[in-house]
JSON list of C-alpha atoms in Angstrom, two decimals:
[
{"chain": "A", "resi": 1365, "resn": "UNK", "atom": "CA", "xyz": [-16.82, -10.33, 0.68]},
{"chain": "A", "resi": 1366, "resn": "UNK", "atom": "CA", "xyz": [-13.64, -8.45, 1.63]},
{"chain": "A", "resi": 1367, "resn": "UNK", "atom": "CA", "xyz": [-11.39, -11.21, 0.29]},
{"chain": "A", "resi": 1368, "resn": "UNK", "atom": "CA", "xyz": [-12.65, -10.47, -3.24]},
{"chain": "A", "resi": 1369, "resn": "UNK", "atom": "CA", "xyz": [-12.23, -6.71, -2.79]},
{"chain": "A", "resi": 1370, "resn": "UNK", "atom": "CA", "xyz": [-15.91, -5.95, -2.31]},
{"chain": "A", "resi": 1371, "resn": "UNK", "atom": "CA", "xyz": [-16.77, -3.08, -0.04]},
{"chain": "A", "resi": 1372, "resn": "UNK", "atom": "CA", "xyz": [-19.44, -3.13, 2.65]},
{"chain": "A", "resi": 1373, "resn": "UNK", "atom": "CA", "xyz": [-20.50, 0.31, 3.99]},
{"chain": "A", "resi": 1374, "resn": "UNK", "atom": "CA", "xyz": [-17.69, 2.58, 2.81]},
{"chain": "A", "resi": 1375, "resn": "UNK", "atom": "CA", "xyz": [-16.91, 6.01, 4.21]},
{"chain": "A", "resi": 1376, "resn": "UNK", "atom": "CA", "xyz": [-14.42, 8.79, 3.78]},
{"chain": "A", "resi": 1377, "resn": "UNK", "atom": "CA", "xyz": [-12.25, 8.21, 0.68]},
{"chain": "A", "resi": 1378, "resn": "UNK", "atom": "CA", "xyz": [-8.88, 9.94, 0.82]},
{"chain": "A", "resi": 1379, "resn": "UNK", "atom": "CA", "xyz": [-6.07, 10.15, -1.74]},
{"chain": "A", "resi": 1380, "resn": "UNK", "atom": "CA", "xyz": [-2.51, 9.15, -0.88]},
{"chain": "A", "resi": 1381, "resn": "UNK", "atom": "CA", "xyz": [0.51, 11.00, -2.25]},
{"chain": "A", "resi": 1382, "resn": "UNK", "atom": "CA", "xyz": [1.08, 8.16, -4.77]},
{"chain": "A", "resi": 1383, "resn": "UNK", "atom": "CA", "xyz": [-2.49, 8.44, -6.12]},
{"chain": "A", "resi": 1384, "resn": "UNK", "atom": "CA", "xyz": [-3.84, 5.36, -4.35]},
{"chain": "A", "resi": 1385, "resn": "UNK", "atom": "CA", "xyz": [-7.14, 5.67, -2.52]},
{"chain": "A", "resi": 1386, "resn": "UNK", "atom": "CA", "xyz": [-7.82, 4.72, 1.09]},
{"chain": "A", "resi": 1387, "resn": "UNK", "atom": "CA", "xyz": [-11.40, 4.11, 2.20]},
{"chain": "A", "resi": 1388, "resn": "UNK", "atom": "CA", "xyz": [-12.96, 3.18, 5.53]},
{"chain": "A", "resi": 1389, "resn": "UNK", "atom": "CA", "xyz": [-14.70, -0.15, 4.80]},
{"chain": "A", "resi": 1390, "resn": "UNK", "atom": "CA", "xyz": [-16.79, -0.31, 7.98]},
{"chain": "A", "resi": 1391, "resn": "UNK", "atom": "CA", "xyz": [-18.61, -3.65, 7.80]},
{"chain": "A", "resi": 1392, "resn": "UNK", "atom": "CA", "xyz": [-15.46, -5.43, 6.59]},
{"chain": "A", "resi": 1393, "resn": "UNK", "atom": "CA", "xyz": [-13.58, -3.93, 9.60]},
{"chain": "A", "resi": 1394, "resn": "UNK", "atom": "CA", "xyz": [-10.70, -2.56, 7.56]},
{"chain": "A", "resi": 1395, "resn": "UNK", "atom": "CA", "xyz": [-9.09, 0.36, 5.83]},
{"chain": "A", "resi": 1396, "resn": "UNK", "atom": "CA", "xyz": [-8.93, -0.67, 2.19]},
{"chain": "A", "resi": 1397, "resn": "UNK", "atom": "CA", "xyz": [-6.36, 0.62, -0.27]},
{"chain": "A", "resi": 1398, "resn": "UNK", "atom": "CA", "xyz": [-7.19, 0.85, -3.97]},
{"chain": "A", "resi": 1399, "resn": "UNK", "atom": "CA", "xyz": [-4.24, 0.90, -6.36]},
{"chain": "A", "resi": 1400, "resn": "UNK", "atom": "CA", "xyz": [-5.13, 1.79, -9.94]},
{"chain": "A", "resi": 1401, "resn": "UNK", "atom": "CA", "xyz": [-3.57, 0.94, -13.29]},
{"chain": "A", "resi": 1402, "resn": "UNK", "atom": "CA", "xyz": [-4.02, 2.16, -16.85]},
{"chain": "A", "resi": 1403, "resn": "UNK", "atom": "CA", "xyz": [-4.78, 0.08, -19.95]},
{"chain": "A", "resi": 1404, "resn": "UNK", "atom": "CA", "xyz": [-1.14, -1.11, -20.09]},
{"chain": "A", "resi": 1405, "resn": "UNK", "atom": "CA", "xyz": [-1.20, -2.28, -16.45]},
{"chain": "A", "resi": 1406, "resn": "UNK", "atom": "CA", "xyz": [1.07, 0.59, -15.38]},
{"chain": "A", "resi": 1407, "resn": "UNK", "atom": "CA", "xyz": [0.54, 2.06, -11.89]},
{"chain": "A", "resi": 1408, "resn": "UNK", "atom": "CA", "xyz": [-1.35, 5.34, -12.12]},
{"chain": "A", "resi": 1409, "resn": "UNK", "atom": "CA", "xyz": [-3.22, 7.78, -9.89]},
{"chain": "A", "resi": 1410, "resn": "UNK", "atom": "CA", "xyz": [-6.78, 6.62, -9.25]},
{"chain": "A", "resi": 1411, "resn": "UNK", "atom": "CA", "xyz": [-7.92, 10.18, -10.01]},
{"chain": "A", "resi": 1412, "resn": "UNK", "atom": "CA", "xyz": [-6.54, 10.01, -13.55]},
{"chain": "A", "resi": 1413, "resn": "UNK", "atom": "CA", "xyz": [-8.91, 9.69, -16.51]},
{"chain": "A", "resi": 1414, "resn": "UNK", "atom": "CA", "xyz": [-6.54, 6.96, -17.73]},
{"chain": "A", "resi": 1415, "resn": "UNK", "atom": "CA", "xyz": [-7.22, 4.68, -14.72]},
{"chain": "A", "resi": 1416, "resn": "UNK", "atom": "CA", "xyz": [-9.00, 1.57, -15.97]},
{"chain": "A", "resi": 1417, "resn": "UNK", "atom": "CA", "xyz": [-8.82, -0.86, -13.06]},
{"chain": "A", "resi": 1418, "resn": "UNK", "atom": "CA", "xyz": [-8.27, -0.81, -9.31]},
{"chain": "A", "resi": 1419, "resn": "UNK", "atom": "CA", "xyz": [-6.72, -3.49, -7.13]},
{"chain": "A", "resi": 1420, "resn": "UNK", "atom": "CA", "xyz": [-8.05, -3.59, -3.56]},
{"chain": "A", "resi": 1421, "resn": "UNK", "atom": "CA", "xyz": [-5.98, -4.65, -0.55]},
{"chain": "A", "resi": 1422, "resn": "UNK", "atom": "CA", "xyz": [-6.29, -4.27, 3.21]},
{"chain": "A", "resi": 1423, "resn": "UNK", "atom": "CA", "xyz": [-4.08, -1.52, 4.64]},
{"chain": "A", "resi": 1424, "resn": "UNK", "atom": "CA", "xyz": [-5.30, -1.97, 8.23]},
{"chain": "A", "resi": 1425, "resn": "UNK", "atom": "CA", "xyz": [-7.72, -4.30, 9.99]},
{"chain": "A", "resi": 1426, "resn": "UNK", "atom": "CA", "xyz": [-9.64, -2.36, 12.62]},
{"chain": "A", "resi": 1427, "resn": "UNK", "atom": "CA", "xyz": [-13.08, -2.35, 14.25]},
{"chain": "A", "resi": 1428, "resn": "UNK", "atom": "CA", "xyz": [-15.81, -0.53, 12.32]},
{"chain": "A", "resi": 1429, "resn": "UNK", "atom": "CA", "xyz": [-13.81, 2.35, 10.81]},
{"chain": "A", "resi": 1430, "resn": "UNK", "atom": "CA", "xyz": [-15.85, 5.41, 9.83]},
{"chain": "A", "resi": 1431, "resn": "UNK", "atom": "CA", "xyz": [-13.20, 7.87, 8.66]},
{"chain": "A", "resi": 1432, "resn": "UNK", "atom": "CA", "xyz": [-9.72, 7.86, 7.19]},
{"chain": "A", "resi": 1433, "resn": "UNK", "atom": "CA", "xyz": [-7.44, 10.74, 6.17]},
{"chain": "A", "resi": 1434, "resn": "UNK", "atom": "CA", "xyz": [-3.99, 10.52, 4.56]},
{"chain": "A", "resi": 1435, "resn": "UNK", "atom": "CA", "xyz": [-1.47, 13.24, 5.42]},
{"chain": "A", "resi": 1436, "resn": "UNK", "atom": "CA", "xyz": [2.12, 14.16, 4.62]},
{"chain": "A", "resi": 1437, "resn": "UNK", "atom": "CA", "xyz": [4.09, 13.97, 7.87]},
{"chain": "A", "resi": 1438, "resn": "UNK", "atom": "CA", "xyz": [7.28, 15.46, 6.44]},
{"chain": "A", "resi": 1439, "resn": "UNK", "atom": "CA", "xyz": [10.73, 13.87, 6.12]},
{"chain": "A", "resi": 1440, "resn": "UNK", "atom": "CA", "xyz": [9.44, 11.37, 3.52]},
{"chain": "A", "resi": 1441, "resn": "UNK", "atom": "CA", "xyz": [6.74, 10.05, 5.85]},
{"chain": "A", "resi": 1442, "resn": "UNK", "atom": "CA", "xyz": [3.08, 9.61, 5.04]},
{"chain": "A", "resi": 1443, "resn": "UNK", "atom": "CA", "xyz": [0.50, 8.74, 7.67]},
{"chain": "A", "resi": 1444, "resn": "UNK", "atom": "CA", "xyz": [-3.19, 7.94, 7.74]},
{"chain": "A", "resi": 1445, "resn": "UNK", "atom": "CA", "xyz": [-5.50, 8.74, 10.62]},
{"chain": "A", "resi": 1446, "resn": "UNK", "atom": "CA", "xyz": [-8.39, 6.37, 11.21]},
{"chain": "A", "resi": 1447, "resn": "UNK", "atom": "CA", "xyz": [-11.44, 6.99, 13.40]},
{"chain": "A", "resi": 1448, "resn": "UNK", "atom": "CA", "xyz": [-14.09, 4.44, 14.24]},
{"chain": "A", "resi": 1449, "resn": "UNK", "atom": "CA", "xyz": [-16.00, 2.28, 16.66]},
{"chain": "A", "resi": 1450, "resn": "UNK", "atom": "CA", "xyz": [-19.70, 1.80, 17.24]},
{"chain": "A", "resi": 1451, "resn": "UNK", "atom": "CA", "xyz": [-22.05, 3.81, 19.49]},
{"chain": "A", "resi": 1452, "resn": "UNK", "atom": "CA", "xyz": [-20.39, 2.51, 22.65]},
{"chain": "A", "resi": 1453, "resn": "UNK", "atom": "CA", "xyz": [-17.76, 5.02, 23.77]},
{"chain": "A", "resi": 1454, "resn": "UNK", "atom": "CA", "xyz": [-15.47, 2.25, 25.05]},
{"chain": "A", "resi": 1455, "resn": "UNK", "atom": "CA", "xyz": [-15.04, 0.95, 21.48]},
{"chain": "A", "resi": 1456, "resn": "UNK", "atom": "CA", "xyz": [-14.20, 4.25, 19.80]},
{"chain": "A", "resi": 1457, "resn": "UNK", "atom": "CA", "xyz": [-10.72, 5.27, 18.73]},
{"chain": "A", "resi": 1458, "resn": "UNK", "atom": "CA", "xyz": [-8.49, 7.38, 16.57]},
{"chain": "A", "resi": 1459, "resn": "UNK", "atom": "CA", "xyz": [-5.42, 5.53, 15.29]},
{"chain": "A", "resi": 1460, "resn": "UNK", "atom": "CA", "xyz": [-2.36, 6.70, 13.38]},
{"chain": "A", "resi": 1461, "resn": "UNK", "atom": "CA", "xyz": [-1.04, 4.39, 10.66]},
{"chain": "A", "resi": 1462, "resn": "UNK", "atom": "CA", "xyz": [2.46, 5.02, 9.32]},
{"chain": "A", "resi": 1463, "resn": "UNK", "atom": "CA", "xyz": [2.01, 4.25, 5.61]},
{"chain": "A", "resi": 1464, "resn": "UNK", "atom": "CA", "xyz": [5.75, 3.63, 5.17]},
{"chain": "A", "resi": 1465, "resn": "UNK", "atom": "CA", "xyz": [6.42, 1.26, 8.10]},
{"chain": "A", "resi": 1466, "resn": "UNK", "atom": "CA", "xyz": [2.80, 0.09, 8.76]},
{"chain": "A", "resi": 1467, "resn": "UNK", "atom": "CA", "xyz": [3.27, 0.91, 12.45]},
{"chain": "A", "resi": 1468, "resn": "UNK", "atom": "CA", "xyz": [-0.05, 1.62, 14.19]},
{"chain": "A", "resi": 1469, "resn": "UNK", "atom": "CA", "xyz": [-0.41, 3.77, 17.31]},
{"chain": "A", "resi": 1470, "resn": "UNK", "atom": "CA", "xyz": [-3.53, 4.78, 19.20]},
{"chain": "A", "resi": 1471, "resn": "UNK", "atom": "CA", "xyz": [-4.00, 8.55, 19.36]},
{"chain": "A", "resi": 1472, "resn": "UNK", "atom": "CA", "xyz": [-7.11, 8.53, 21.57]},
{"chain": "A", "resi": 1473, "resn": "UNK", "atom": "CA", "xyz": [-9.55, 5.83, 22.68]},
{"chain": "A", "resi": 1474, "resn": "UNK", "atom": "CA", "xyz": [-12.81, 5.55, 24.58]},
{"chain": "A", "resi": 1475, "resn": "UNK", "atom": "CA", "xyz": [-13.85, 9.23, 24.69]},
{"chain": "A", "resi": 1476, "resn": "UNK", "atom": "CA", "xyz": [-15.54, 9.81, 21.32]},
{"chain": "A", "resi": 1477, "resn": "UNK", "atom": "CA", "xyz": [-19.01, 8.67, 20.30]},
{"chain": "A", "resi": 1478, "resn": "UNK", "atom": "CA", "xyz": [-19.35, 7.57, 16.67]},
{"chain": "A", "resi": 1479, "resn": "UNK", "atom": "CA", "xyz": [-16.54, 9.65, 15.11]},
{"chain": "A", "resi": 1480, "resn": "UNK", "atom": "CA", "xyz": [-17.36, 10.17, 11.42]},
{"chain": "A", "resi": 1481, "resn": "UNK", "atom": "CA", "xyz": [-15.06, 12.72, 9.81]},
{"chain": "A", "resi": 1482, "resn": "UNK", "atom": "CA", "xyz": [-11.39, 13.41, 10.25]},
{"chain": "A", "resi": 1483, "resn": "UNK", "atom": "CA", "xyz": [-9.01, 15.95, 8.72]},
{"chain": "A", "resi": 1484, "resn": "UNK", "atom": "CA", "xyz": [-5.80, 17.83, 9.44]},
{"chain": "A", "resi": 1485, "resn": "UNK", "atom": "CA", "xyz": [-5.65, 21.60, 9.91]},
{"chain": "A", "resi": 1486, "resn": "UNK", "atom": "CA", "xyz": [-2.99, 22.62, 7.34]},
{"chain": "A", "resi": 1487, "resn": "UNK", "atom": "CA", "xyz": [-1.84, 25.63, 9.40]},
{"chain": "A", "resi": 1488, "resn": "UNK", "atom": "CA", "xyz": [-1.42, 24.03, 12.84]},
{"chain": "A", "resi": 1489, "resn": "UNK", "atom": "CA", "xyz": [-1.14, 20.33, 11.83]},
{"chain": "A", "resi": 1490, "resn": "UNK", "atom": "CA", "xyz": [-3.76, 19.57, 14.48]},
{"chain": "A", "resi": 1491, "resn": "UNK", "atom": "CA", "xyz": [-5.97, 16.56, 13.91]},
{"chain": "A", "resi": 1492, "resn": "UNK", "atom": "CA", "xyz": [-9.67, 17.51, 13.78]},
{"chain": "A", "resi": 1493, "resn": "UNK", "atom": "CA", "xyz": [-12.38, 14.88, 14.39]},
{"chain": "A", "resi": 1494, "resn": "UNK", "atom": "CA", "xyz": [-16.17, 15.15, 14.11]},
{"chain": "A", "resi": 1495, "resn": "UNK", "atom": "CA", "xyz": [-17.53, 13.45, 17.22]},
{"chain": "A", "resi": 1496, "resn": "UNK", "atom": "CA", "xyz": [-21.03, 12.79, 15.86]},
{"chain": "A", "resi": 1497, "resn": "UNK", "atom": "CA", "xyz": [-22.55, 11.14, 18.94]},
{"chain": "A", "resi": 1498, "resn": "UNK", "atom": "CA", "xyz": [-21.49, 14.02, 21.19]},
{"chain": "A", "resi": 1499, "resn": "UNK", "atom": "CA", "xyz": [-22.42, 16.73, 18.66]},
{"chain": "A", "resi": 1500, "resn": "UNK", "atom": "CA", "xyz": [-18.99, 18.34, 18.71]},
{"chain": "A", "resi": 1501, "resn": "UNK", "atom": "CA", "xyz": [-15.78, 18.82, 16.78]},
{"chain": "A", "resi": 1502, "resn": "UNK", "atom": "CA", "xyz": [-12.61, 17.83, 18.64]},
{"chain": "A", "resi": 1503, "resn": "UNK", "atom": "CA", "xyz": [-9.15, 19.28, 17.93]},
{"chain": "A", "resi": 1504, "resn": "UNK", "atom": "CA", "xyz": [-6.30, 16.95, 18.96]},
{"chain": "A", "resi": 1505, "resn": "UNK", "atom": "CA", "xyz": [-3.07, 18.93, 19.35]},
{"chain": "A", "resi": 1506, "resn": "UNK", "atom": "CA", "xyz": [-0.24, 19.02, 16.82]},
{"chain": "A", "resi": 1507, "resn": "UNK", "atom": "CA", "xyz": [0.36, 15.32, 16.09]},
{"chain": "A", "resi": 1508, "resn": "UNK", "atom": "CA", "xyz": [1.07, 15.23, 12.36]},
{"chain": "A", "resi": 1509, "resn": "UNK", "atom": "CA", "xyz": [4.83, 14.96, 12.09]},
{"chain": "A", "resi": 1510, "resn": "UNK", "atom": "CA", "xyz": [7.46, 12.38, 11.26]},
{"chain": "A", "resi": 1511, "resn": "UNK", "atom": "CA", "xyz": [8.67, 12.30, 14.87]},
{"chain": "A", "resi": 1512, "resn": "UNK", "atom": "CA", "xyz": [5.30, 11.94, 16.62]}
]
């Protein structure tokens, strides 16, 4: 039950700059954010040994997400890239979520087949997606920046 913060088929945890976690919660059709606190209810990185509890919220509602990756876009911006969809190519997508403004843009749609992993090449800032159903890795130009 997503309303109680329960996950259903989670993939691809990634850590935000503030220490929160983002996970692809596929069967709840969302990207969930977990914010952690310590024993004194102070916000803390979820990777800290002092983290005692996590609060779950929905960062993005989207169809069957399978991968999420948080990245620094420069100029005080942080973005998350989300890949998902089922085995039908027409339902697949990669979306960009601005974690500051919550603006969502579609990077690519309808050409992947069950994308499962997503990352950013630190040298070129290209987005790299594992296109599982087509048995390939796809590099999507230099799209990680505050202006794109």
